[in-house]
Amino acid sequence: MNHVGLRIALISTPWPLFNRPSIQLGALKAYLGREVPKAEVDTHHVYLQVAAALGYGLYAQISERSWLSEAPYAALLYPERLDTISRFWSRHARGVFQDREIRLEKVCQTLKSVTDTIVDEKDWAAYHVAGFSINFSQLTSTLFFIHEIKQRAPDLKIVVGGSACSGEMGLSLLNTFPEIDFAVSGEGEVPLAKLCRLLLSDRQNEEVGLISGLMSRAGYRGKASEAFSQVPDLDVLPVPDYSDYFQLLNSFSPQKRFFPKIPVEMSRGCWWRKHSSKKGRGCAFCNLNIQWNGYRAKSPEKMLSEIRLLSEKYETLSLSFMDNLLPNKDLTSFFKKLASPGKEFRLFAEVRASTSREELATMASAGMRYIQVGIEALSTPLLKKLNKGTTAIENLEIMKNCETPGFPGLVSNLILHFPGSEQSDVADTLANMEFAMPFQPLKPTPFWLGYGSPV
Ligand code: SF4
């Protein structure tokens, strides 16, 4: 097939936060648009359409809980297992919807109806490739959309990528679901651009198995778990393109519109993994970095210009840093420069508990409203088992600092049932909890074992 041009649909299905565009889709649209000029890329934030149909409040309650959010589309995919999935839903929904009882069947009805509308209103056969970004809580919804879209456009090539597709997971999706043609392992820019160029040429059958970071039934290069192909320098990336999200939002009735947040990305990977005592492993429970090889960060100049461009283009001052944690270098000077007069940013970012009071003060002056801090535990021996590289007193210090008027508010978790924790760790935590009482409460979060966690 030698296309004059290549039409690509990039799709993000429920359940990302509805009030911000997908950084994965925005970054890929901008990159492919620049690197493959013959490609025409549309991004489809179908999760926003679903949120508007379901009601933003209900969507948000479901999307904050990974087990709940995977359940409804699982029931649509496998209706013969509805009873089992309903019991699962009821167990996880207990206490979530306050006094209302939200039945799975009702949610499924709405989801089915809005999904049908979304799938029917677009001419999927006009595209050559559909790429699905599968991250946290997006697996069953993506599989359902793929199933429905493939029925309407059987020749459409389906590519999946995202953190839920790295290594063996992508391979397993490819082997289990015949509708999927390719799975990207690791970040998508380079493998997708190569795939697009290949699809535009006549060589696709011979060479598709040679693209590093791309798995297909024709084969793949190297070991699936190690095959990455990533941009060496994040400064060469174009500014993400969120225009499709804003166009969609502006097409809604005034009652359904809201002020969105813009996602920005300063780094990929986690610098703590390199610095931690167990080199390359990072925190014992964490699998947030399986789609990246190493750590890369944009220069402060690049980031400052991106933030200014994005906020002006989309007329929005609310921005969320999507980094697993902010870089540890030049943070103070970066936020000093960002704190320009006349711009009242409202920022969110994730930082380590070792972030100093001075750094917090500078962030606050630039508009940092909330920070998510990896507190995880209030016992130093337990933090050691978690390989956090922090101590209980450091955790208490940042919790206290965040109570300072004008400083960013704190969002954080306390991990429960971590394997290897002992009675003495629990006693230590309870004792230290006394000191934490005046501060913003931590959200208790049961430990769950993610694919690729070093634990
Ligand atoms: S939890 Fe945060 S600091 Fe720890 S390894 Fe993961 S990304 Fe890095």
Tab-separated table of C-alpha atoms and ligand atoms in Angstrom:
chain	number	residue	atom	x	y	z
A	1	MET	CA	0.000	0.000	0.000
A	2	ASN	CA	1.570	3.291	-1.011
A	3	HIS	CA	-0.505	6.057	0.516
A	4	VAL	CA	-0.377	9.583	-0.771
A	5	GLY	CA	-0.962	10.523	2.849
A	6	LEU	CA	-1.553	8.620	6.043
A	7	ARG	CA	-4.513	9.396	8.274
A	8	ILE	CA	-3.943	8.557	11.907
A	9	ALA	CA	-6.432	8.605	14.771
A	10	LEU	CA	-4.913	8.743	18.253
A	11	ILE	CA	-7.441	7.747	20.879
A	12	SER	CA	-7.613	7.952	24.647
A	13	THR	CA	-10.519	6.096	26.276
A	14	PRO	CA	-11.870	6.361	29.871
A	15	TRP	CA	-10.702	6.804	32.675
A	16	PRO	CA	-8.077	9.575	32.701
A	17	LEU	CA	-9.000	12.781	34.573
A	18	PHE	CA	-11.556	14.411	32.299
A	19	ASN	CA	-10.489	17.985	33.009
A	20	ARG	CA	-7.195	17.870	31.164
A	21	PRO	CA	-6.127	16.774	27.692
A	22	SER	CA	-4.048	13.644	27.266
A	23	ILE	CA	-0.347	14.505	27.309
A	24	GLN	CA	0.365	11.268	25.450
A	25	LEU	CA	-1.947	12.217	22.581
A	26	GLY	CA	-0.814	15.853	22.544
A	27	ALA	CA	2.886	14.935	22.482
A	28	LEU	CA	2.453	12.308	19.756
A	29	LYS	CA	0.301	14.527	17.559
A	30	ALA	CA	2.911	17.285	17.659
A	31	TYR	CA	5.821	14.902	17.066
A	32	LEU	CA	4.241	12.938	14.211
A	33	GLY	CA	3.012	16.145	12.611
A	34	ARG	CA	6.590	17.399	12.480
A	35	GLU	CA	8.447	14.150	11.704
A	36	VAL	CA	6.039	12.617	9.194
A	37	PRO	CA	4.673	15.536	7.179
A	38	LYS	CA	2.550	13.201	5.058
A	39	ALA	CA	0.684	12.030	8.155
A	40	GLU	CA	-2.514	13.753	9.181
A	41	VAL	CA	-3.112	13.173	12.878
A	42	ASP	CA	-6.397	13.631	14.755
A	43	THR	CA	-6.621	13.079	18.485
A	44	HIS	CA	-9.847	11.770	20.010
A	45	HIS	CA	-10.314	12.366	23.726
A	46	VAL	CA	-13.237	10.010	23.956
A	47	TYR	CA	-12.931	9.960	27.762
A	48	LEU	CA	-14.116	13.576	27.787
A	49	GLN	CA	-17.198	12.667	25.756
A	50	VAL	CA	-17.900	9.759	28.107
A	51	ALA	CA	-17.445	11.994	31.180
A	52	ALA	CA	-19.891	14.550	29.784
A	53	ALA	CA	-22.482	11.819	29.135
A	54	LEU	CA	-22.044	10.075	32.476
A	55	GLY	CA	-21.907	13.305	34.478
A	56	TYR	CA	-18.575	14.765	35.576
A	57	GLY	CA	-19.155	13.975	39.263
A	58	LEU	CA	-19.845	10.291	38.736
A	59	TYR	CA	-17.056	9.980	36.163
A	60	ALA	CA	-14.574	11.515	38.639
A	61	GLN	CA	-15.634	9.168	41.439
A	62	ILE	CA	-15.144	6.129	39.231
A	63	SER	CA	-11.943	7.342	37.597
A	64	GLU	CA	-10.209	7.814	40.949
A	65	ARG	CA	-10.492	4.082	41.673
A	66	SER	CA	-8.681	1.688	39.395
A	67	TRP	CA	-10.698	-1.449	40.246
A	68	LEU	CA	-14.015	0.345	39.866
A	69	SER	CA	-12.977	1.914	36.589
A	70	GLU	CA	-11.914	-1.328	34.929
A	71	ALA	CA	-15.224	-3.018	35.853
A	72	PRO	CA	-17.915	-1.452	33.588
A	73	TYR	CA	-16.114	-1.950	30.280
A	74	ALA	CA	-15.110	-5.453	31.413
A	75	ALA	CA	-18.848	-6.161	31.752
A	76	LEU	CA	-19.471	-4.780	28.259
A	77	LEU	CA	-16.638	-6.871	26.845
A	78	TYR	CA	-17.694	-10.049	28.616
A	79	PRO	CA	-21.490	-9.833	29.210
A	80	GLU	CA	-21.587	-13.526	30.092
A	81	ARG	CA	-19.598	-12.652	33.238
A	82	LEU	CA	-21.887	-9.852	34.361
A	83	ASP	CA	-22.806	-11.532	37.672
A	84	THR	CA	-19.202	-11.926	38.759
A	85	ILE	CA	-18.293	-8.403	37.678
A	86	SER	CA	-21.390	-6.997	39.441
A	87	ARG	CA	-20.330	-8.599	42.712
A	88	PHE	CA	-16.828	-7.201	42.212
A	89	TRP	CA	-18.282	-3.736	41.513
A	90	SER	CA	-20.510	-3.847	44.620
A	91	ARG	CA	-17.550	-4.789	46.798
A	92	HIS	CA	-15.385	-1.940	45.524
A	93	ALA	CA	-18.220	0.605	45.312
A	94	ARG	CA	-19.069	0.285	49.002
A	95	GLY	CA	-18.896	3.721	50.614
A	96	VAL	CA	-17.734	5.421	47.412
A	97	PHE	CA	-20.985	6.969	46.244
A	98	GLN	CA	-22.081	8.132	49.711
A	99	ASP	CA	-25.772	7.473	50.208
A	100	ARG	CA	-26.501	6.725	46.570
A	101	GLU	CA	-26.352	3.238	45.205
A	102	ILE	CA	-24.913	3.276	41.703
A	103	ARG	CA	-25.651	0.003	39.974
A	104	LEU	CA	-23.178	-1.409	37.496
A	105	GLU	CA	-25.929	-2.212	34.986
A	106	LYS	CA	-27.000	1.448	34.938
A	107	VAL	CA	-23.429	2.680	34.395
A	108	CYS	CA	-22.940	0.099	31.637
A	109	GLN	CA	-26.119	1.227	29.874
A	110	THR	CA	-24.917	4.825	29.727
A	111	LEU	CA	-21.419	3.797	28.682
A	112	LYS	CA	-22.728	1.533	25.936
A	113	SER	CA	-24.999	4.231	24.596
A	114	VAL	CA	-22.329	6.976	24.550
A	115	THR	CA	-19.712	4.582	23.161
A	116	ASP	CA	-22.065	3.623	20.315
A	117	THR	CA	-22.643	7.299	19.550
A	118	ILE	CA	-18.910	8.082	19.552
A	119	VAL	CA	-18.048	5.087	17.413
A	120	ASP	CA	-20.905	5.682	14.955
A	121	GLU	CA	-20.358	9.401	14.467
A	122	LYS	CA	-16.863	9.041	13.000
A	123	ASP	CA	-15.794	7.500	9.739
A	124	TRP	CA	-13.098	5.183	11.113
A	125	ALA	CA	-12.567	3.591	7.717
A	126	ALA	CA	-11.178	6.935	6.525
A	127	TYR	CA	-8.155	6.378	8.791
A	128	HIS	CA	-5.247	4.068	8.031
A	129	VAL	CA	-4.025	3.709	11.604
A	130	ALA	CA	-5.686	4.013	15.011
A	131	GLY	CA	-3.329	4.344	17.979
A	132	PHE	CA	-4.628	3.773	21.508
A	133	SER	CA	-2.839	5.135	24.545
A	134	ILE	CA	-3.328	2.625	27.381
A	135	ASN	CA	-2.302	3.823	30.791
A	136	PHE	CA	-3.668	3.493	34.307
A	137	SER	CA	-7.320	2.221	34.292
A	138	GLN	CA	-7.664	2.272	30.507
A	139	LEU	CA	-7.299	-1.386	29.594
A	140	THR	CA	-10.871	-2.691	29.381
A	141	SER	CA	-12.265	0.531	27.922
A	142	THR	CA	-9.606	0.506	25.201
A	143	LEU	CA	-10.277	-3.129	24.357
A	144	PHE	CA	-13.987	-2.387	24.071
A	145	PHE	CA	-13.431	0.617	21.781
A	146	ILE	CA	-11.009	-1.405	19.645
A	147	HIS	CA	-13.585	-4.165	19.335
A	148	GLU	CA	-16.347	-1.753	18.294
A	149	ILE	CA	-14.196	0.295	15.910
A	150	LYS	CA	-12.711	-2.775	14.227
A	151	GLN	CA	-16.225	-4.015	13.473
A	152	ARG	CA	-16.894	-0.791	11.557
A	153	ALA	CA	-13.445	-0.543	9.937
A	154	PRO	CA	-11.930	-4.033	9.601
A	155	ASP	CA	-8.903	-2.844	7.581
A	156	LEU	CA	-7.846	-0.239	10.111
A	157	LYS	CA	-4.416	-0.986	11.608
A	158	ILE	CA	-4.548	-0.928	15.407
A	159	VAL	CA	-1.522	0.137	17.470
A	160	VAL	CA	-1.510	0.152	21.266
A	161	GLY	CA	1.038	1.843	23.495
A	162	GLY	CA	1.408	3.460	26.898
A	163	SER	CA	2.549	2.291	30.298
A	164	ALA	CA	0.179	-0.717	30.256
A	165	CYS	CA	1.836	-2.027	27.088
A	166	SER	CA	5.481	-2.030	28.078
A	167	GLY	CA	7.460	-5.182	27.442
A	168	GLU	CA	5.712	-8.466	28.138
A	169	MET	CA	2.362	-6.739	28.755
A	170	GLY	CA	2.237	-5.387	25.199
A	171	LEU	CA	3.272	-8.756	23.863
A	172	SER	CA	0.544	-10.462	25.839
A	173	LEU	CA	-2.085	-8.022	24.474
A	174	LEU	CA	-0.833	-8.674	20.964
A	175	ASN	CA	-1.031	-12.434	21.475
A	176	THR	CA	-4.462	-12.350	23.129
A	177	PHE	CA	-6.431	-9.887	20.996
A	178	PRO	CA	-6.254	-10.518	17.253
A	179	GLU	CA	-7.673	-7.034	16.518
A	180	ILE	CA	-4.376	-5.499	17.689
A	181	ASP	CA	-1.698	-5.290	14.987
A	182	PHE	CA	1.156	-3.563	16.826
A	183	ALA	CA	2.184	-2.792	20.403
A	184	VAL	CA	4.683	-0.072	21.263
A	185	SER	CA	6.950	-0.852	24.185
A	186	GLY	CA	8.217	2.304	25.854
A	187	GLU	CA	7.528	5.837	24.667
A	188	GLY	CA	5.770	6.164	21.348
A	189	GLU	CA	7.384	8.985	19.395
A	190	VAL	CA	10.223	7.208	17.588
A	191	PRO	CA	8.600	3.775	16.953
A	192	LEU	CA	5.340	5.351	15.759
A	193	ALA	CA	7.100	7.749	13.402
A	194	LYS	CA	9.068	4.827	11.946
A	195	LEU	CA	5.901	2.766	11.566
A	196	CYS	CA	4.165	5.640	9.777
A	197	ARG	CA	7.069	6.066	7.359
A	198	LEU	CA	7.018	2.360	6.689
A	199	LEU	CA	3.276	2.320	6.056
A	200	LEU	CA	3.794	5.156	3.598
A	201	SER	CA	6.348	3.044	1.738
A	202	ASP	CA	6.136	-0.319	0.006
A	203	ARG	CA	8.520	-2.064	2.380
A	204	GLN	CA	6.186	-2.652	5.306
A	205	ASN	CA	6.000	-6.421	5.170
A	206	GLU	CA	9.747	-6.911	5.156
A	207	GLU	CA	10.802	-4.339	7.715
A	208	VAL	CA	8.125	-3.924	10.348
A	209	GLY	CA	9.817	-6.438	12.650
A	210	LEU	CA	12.992	-4.344	12.589
A	211	ILE	CA	11.568	-1.280	14.325
A	212	SER	CA	12.989	-1.166	17.809
A	213	GLY	CA	10.288	-0.657	20.440
A	214	LEU	CA	7.513	-1.965	18.179
A	215	MET	CA	6.092	-5.464	18.539
A	216	SER	CA	4.069	-7.082	15.796
A	217	ARG	CA	3.081	-10.554	14.711
A	218	ALA	CA	5.862	-10.295	12.140
A	219	GLY	CA	8.265	-10.267	15.101
A	220	TYR	CA	10.194	-7.668	17.062
A	221	ARG	CA	13.769	-6.694	17.802
A	222	GLY	CA	15.539	-7.950	20.899
A	223	LYS	CA	13.819	-8.930	24.138
A	224	ALA	CA	10.318	-7.476	24.511
A	225	SER	CA	11.076	-6.291	28.041
A	226	GLU	CA	14.175	-4.369	26.965
A	227	ALA	CA	13.218	-3.019	23.556
A	228	PHE	CA	13.008	0.760	23.852
A	229	SER	CA	13.477	3.381	21.234
A	230	GLN	CA	13.311	6.828	22.736
A	231	VAL	CA	14.270	10.390	21.914
A	232	PRO	CA	17.701	10.969	23.451
A	233	ASP	CA	17.083	14.626	24.273
A	234	LEU	CA	13.670	15.911	25.428
A	235	ASP	CA	14.578	19.432	24.304
A	236	VAL	CA	14.086	18.379	20.682
A	237	LEU	CA	10.424	17.530	21.289
A	238	PRO	CA	7.836	19.928	19.898
A	239	VAL	CA	5.298	21.584	22.187
A	240	PRO	CA	2.314	19.216	22.721
A	241	ASP	CA	-0.733	19.949	20.592
A	242	TYR	CA	-3.980	19.956	22.584
A	243	SER	CA	-6.119	21.740	20.014
A	244	ASP	CA	-8.495	18.783	19.435
A	245	TYR	CA	-9.328	18.564	23.155
A	246	PHE	CA	-10.142	22.273	23.356
A	247	GLN	CA	-12.161	22.098	20.154
A	248	LEU	CA	-14.195	19.233	21.602
A	249	LEU	CA	-14.728	21.027	24.908
A	250	ASN	CA	-15.817	24.202	23.111
A	251	SER	CA	-18.381	22.207	21.137
A	252	PHE	CA	-20.213	21.335	24.385
A	253	SER	CA	-23.183	23.273	25.685
A	254	PRO	CA	-22.228	26.019	28.190
A	255	GLN	CA	-23.454	23.862	31.114
A	256	LYS	CA	-20.940	21.154	30.200
A	257	ARG	CA	-17.922	23.427	29.754
A	258	PHE	CA	-15.292	24.010	32.448
A	259	PHE	CA	-11.817	25.484	32.867
A	260	PRO	CA	-9.384	22.674	32.057
A	261	LYS	CA	-5.864	22.137	33.322
A	262	ILE	CA	-2.977	21.833	30.885
A	263	PRO	CA	-0.585	18.916	31.369
A	264	VAL	CA	3.107	19.731	30.996
A	265	GLU	CA	6.084	17.440	31.192
A	266	MET	CA	9.532	18.427	32.370
A	267	SER	CA	11.107	14.974	32.588
A	268	ARG	CA	10.624	11.291	31.829
A	269	GLY	CA	11.701	8.605	34.253
A	270	CYS	CA	12.788	9.122	37.838
A	271	TRP	CA	16.118	10.539	38.998
A	272	TRP	CA	15.741	8.880	42.406
A	273	ARG	CA	16.192	5.464	40.791
A	274	LYS	CA	19.722	6.440	39.781
A	275	HIS	CA	20.551	7.912	43.172
A	276	SER	CA	18.908	5.278	45.370
A	277	SER	CA	21.012	2.897	47.429
A	278	LYS	CA	19.719	0.002	45.318
A	279	LYS	CA	20.836	1.522	42.025
A	280	GLY	CA	18.297	1.483	39.228
A	281	ARG	CA	15.483	0.102	41.387
A	282	GLY	CA	14.023	3.169	43.070
A	283	CYS	CA	11.156	2.721	45.503
A	284	ALA	CA	10.336	-0.921	46.167
A	285	PHE	CA	6.641	-0.670	45.251
A	286	CYS	CA	6.936	1.567	42.192
A	287	ASN	CA	6.331	0.551	38.597
A	288	LEU	CA	5.873	4.051	37.217
A	289	ASN	CA	8.994	3.947	35.098
A	290	ILE	CA	8.697	0.709	33.178
A	291	GLN	CA	8.106	2.520	29.901
A	292	TRP	CA	11.360	4.497	30.049
A	293	ASN	CA	14.986	3.618	29.938
A	294	GLY	CA	16.916	5.958	32.241
A	295	TYR	CA	16.093	9.526	33.135
A	296	ARG	CA	15.840	12.601	30.899
A	297	ALA	CA	14.786	16.167	31.648
A	298	LYS	CA	14.071	19.225	29.542
A	299	SER	CA	16.247	22.278	30.072
A	300	PRO	CA	14.648	24.986	32.246
A	301	GLU	CA	14.632	27.358	29.236
A	302	LYS	CA	12.712	24.873	27.082
A	303	MET	CA	10.220	24.258	29.895
A	304	LEU	CA	9.669	27.942	30.573
A	305	SER	CA	8.989	28.671	26.929
A	306	GLU	CA	6.638	25.650	26.658
A	307	ILE	CA	4.626	26.739	29.678
A	308	ARG	CA	4.282	30.279	28.361
A	309	LEU	CA	3.320	29.090	24.887
A	310	LEU	CA	0.746	26.584	26.132
A	311	SER	CA	-0.821	28.913	28.638
A	312	GLU	CA	-1.139	31.696	26.047
A	313	LYS	CA	-2.376	29.446	23.250
A	314	TYR	CA	-5.084	27.813	25.375
A	315	GLU	CA	-5.717	30.859	27.593
A	316	THR	CA	-5.319	28.787	30.729
A	317	LEU	CA	-3.267	29.405	33.838
A	318	SER	CA	-3.873	26.004	35.494
A	319	LEU	CA	-1.083	23.589	34.700
A	320	SER	CA	-0.207	20.145	36.038
A	321	PHE	CA	3.318	18.778	35.855
A	322	MET	CA	2.925	15.157	34.795
A	323	ASP	CA	6.432	14.123	35.871
A	324	ASN	CA	6.705	11.216	38.288
A	325	LEU	CA	8.680	13.713	40.293
A	326	LEU	CA	10.140	17.101	39.430
A	327	PRO	CA	13.844	17.261	38.536
A	328	ASN	CA	16.177	17.849	41.478
A	329	LYS	CA	18.427	20.274	39.597
A	330	ASP	CA	17.873	24.020	39.150
A	331	LEU	CA	14.405	23.795	40.683
A	332	THR	CA	14.674	27.058	42.620
A	333	SER	CA	15.962	29.104	39.698
A	334	PHE	CA	13.341	27.549	37.404
A	335	PHE	CA	10.431	28.530	39.639
A	336	LYS	CA	11.928	31.983	40.275
A	337	LYS	CA	11.913	32.588	36.527
A	338	LEU	CA	8.408	31.180	36.170
A	339	ALA	CA	7.109	33.527	38.860
A	340	SER	CA	6.838	36.397	36.414
A	341	PRO	CA	4.600	39.298	37.358
A	342	GLY	CA	1.218	39.414	35.660
A	343	LYS	CA	0.776	35.628	35.468
A	344	GLU	CA	-1.094	33.964	38.296
A	345	PHE	CA	-0.427	30.335	37.540
A	346	ARG	CA	-2.157	27.564	39.452
A	347	LEU	CA	0.269	24.662	39.434
A	348	PHE	CA	0.381	21.070	40.603
A	349	ALA	CA	3.436	18.783	40.750
A	350	GLU	CA	4.811	15.664	42.404
A	351	VAL	CA	7.946	16.090	44.496
A	352	ARG	CA	10.051	14.122	46.930
A	353	ALA	CA	9.713	14.586	50.676
A	354	SER	CA	13.270	15.916	50.749
A	355	THR	CA	12.134	19.106	48.951
A	356	SER	CA	13.361	21.968	51.120
A	357	ARG	CA	11.329	24.753	52.684
A	358	GLU	CA	13.139	27.266	50.437
A	359	GLU	CA	12.213	25.296	47.331
A	360	LEU	CA	8.606	25.104	48.496
A	361	ALA	CA	8.566	28.863	49.070
A	362	THR	CA	9.849	29.533	45.549
A	363	MET	CA	7.346	27.104	44.063
A	364	ALA	CA	4.576	28.836	45.992
A	365	SER	CA	5.631	32.217	44.633
A	366	ALA	CA	5.335	30.809	41.083
A	367	GLY	CA	1.788	29.597	41.786
A	368	MET	CA	2.238	26.033	43.053
A	369	ARG	CA	-1.096	25.318	44.747
A	370	TYR	CA	-0.782	21.604	45.476
A	371	ILE	CA	2.045	19.114	45.599
A	372	GLN	CA	1.825	15.360	45.761
A	373	VAL	CA	4.558	14.028	48.002
A	374	GLY	CA	5.658	10.409	48.270
A	375	ILE	CA	5.214	10.199	52.041
A	376	GLU	CA	4.139	6.503	51.929
A	377	ALA	CA	5.056	5.741	55.580
A	378	LEU	CA	5.703	7.385	58.936
A	379	SER	CA	8.215	4.847	60.199
A	380	THR	CA	11.896	5.166	59.282
A	381	PRO	CA	12.566	1.376	59.299
A	382	LEU	CA	9.546	0.883	57.032
A	383	LEU	CA	10.680	3.693	54.713
A	384	LYS	CA	13.979	1.844	54.458
A	385	LYS	CA	12.165	-1.326	53.393
A	386	LEU	CA	10.307	0.785	50.835
A	387	ASN	CA	13.697	2.100	49.655
A	388	LYS	CA	12.276	5.638	49.773
A	389	GLY	CA	15.544	7.222	50.864
A	390	THR	CA	13.630	9.413	53.317
A	391	THR	CA	12.984	9.328	57.046
A	392	ALA	CA	9.882	9.796	59.157
A	393	ILE	CA	11.172	13.150	60.418
A	394	GLU	CA	11.658	14.393	56.827
A	395	ASN	CA	8.097	13.350	56.051
A	396	LEU	CA	6.786	15.183	59.105
A	397	GLU	CA	8.860	18.210	58.147
A	398	ILE	CA	7.352	18.560	54.679
A	399	MET	CA	3.869	17.914	56.079
A	400	LYS	CA	4.452	20.745	58.540
A	401	ASN	CA	5.948	23.043	55.889
A	402	CYS	CA	2.885	22.577	53.705
A	403	GLU	CA	0.757	24.042	56.511
A	404	THR	CA	2.544	27.402	56.122
A	405	PRO	CA	0.096	30.007	54.787
A	406	GLY	CA	0.666	30.528	51.060
A	407	PHE	CA	2.615	27.284	50.670
A	408	PRO	CA	1.309	24.504	48.419
A	409	GLY	CA	-1.267	22.175	49.945
A	410	LEU	CA	-0.223	18.565	50.420
A	411	VAL	CA	-1.698	15.477	48.788
A	412	SER	CA	-0.187	12.209	49.922
A	413	ASN	CA	-0.687	8.534	50.718
A	414	LEU	CA	0.121	6.135	53.493
A	415	ILE	CA	0.800	2.668	52.089
A	416	LEU	CA	-0.893	-0.137	54.044
A	417	HIS	CA	-0.027	-3.844	54.112
A	418	PHE	CA	3.372	-3.476	52.460
A	419	PRO	CA	4.876	-6.990	52.281
A	420	GLY	CA	7.660	-7.286	54.814
A	421	SER	CA	6.277	-4.670	57.188
A	422	GLU	CA	6.359	-5.845	60.795
A	423	GLN	CA	4.500	-5.191	64.011
A	424	SER	CA	7.281	-2.840	65.120
A	425	ASP	CA	6.794	-0.749	61.929
A	426	VAL	CA	3.089	-0.452	62.692
A	427	ALA	CA	3.825	0.575	66.292
A	428	ASP	CA	6.357	3.136	65.045
A	429	THR	CA	3.823	4.515	62.543
A	430	LEU	CA	1.136	4.834	65.215
A	431	ALA	CA	3.529	6.642	67.538
A	432	ASN	CA	4.587	9.093	64.806
A	433	MET	CA	1.000	9.577	63.711
A	434	GLU	CA	0.525	11.625	66.889
A	435	PHE	CA	2.927	14.228	65.475
A	436	ALA	CA	1.179	14.216	62.095
A	437	MET	CA	-2.287	14.877	63.523
A	438	PRO	CA	-2.266	18.675	63.037
A	439	PHE	CA	-1.302	18.346	59.365
A	440	GLN	CA	-3.168	17.483	56.177
A	441	PRO	CA	-4.304	13.835	56.577
A	442	LEU	CA	-2.663	11.120	54.501
A	443	LYS	CA	-4.864	8.903	52.367
A	444	PRO	CA	-4.598	5.241	53.406
A	445	THR	CA	-3.790	3.217	50.288
A	446	PRO	CA	-3.530	-0.577	50.363
A	447	PHE	CA	-0.374	-1.868	48.696
A	448	TRP	CA	-0.960	-3.379	45.273
A	449	LEU	CA	1.601	-5.245	43.278
A	450	GLY	CA	2.074	-3.660	39.879
A	451	TYR	CA	3.798	-5.279	36.924
A	452	GLY	CA	7.506	-4.485	37.085
A	453	SER	CA	7.581	-3.363	40.757
A	454	PRO	CA	10.999	-4.245	42.171
A	455	VAL	CA	9.481	-5.599	45.417
B	1	SF4	S1	7.683	6.346	43.723
B	1	SF4	FE1	8.414	8.226	42.777
B	1	SF4	S2	10.476	8.523	43.636
B	1	SF4	FE2	9.929	6.387	43.975
B	1	SF4	S3	10.787	5.279	42.201
B	1	SF4	FE3	8.625	5.773	41.744
B	1	SF4	S4	8.731	7.693	40.630
B	1	SF4	FE4	10.694	7.437	41.663
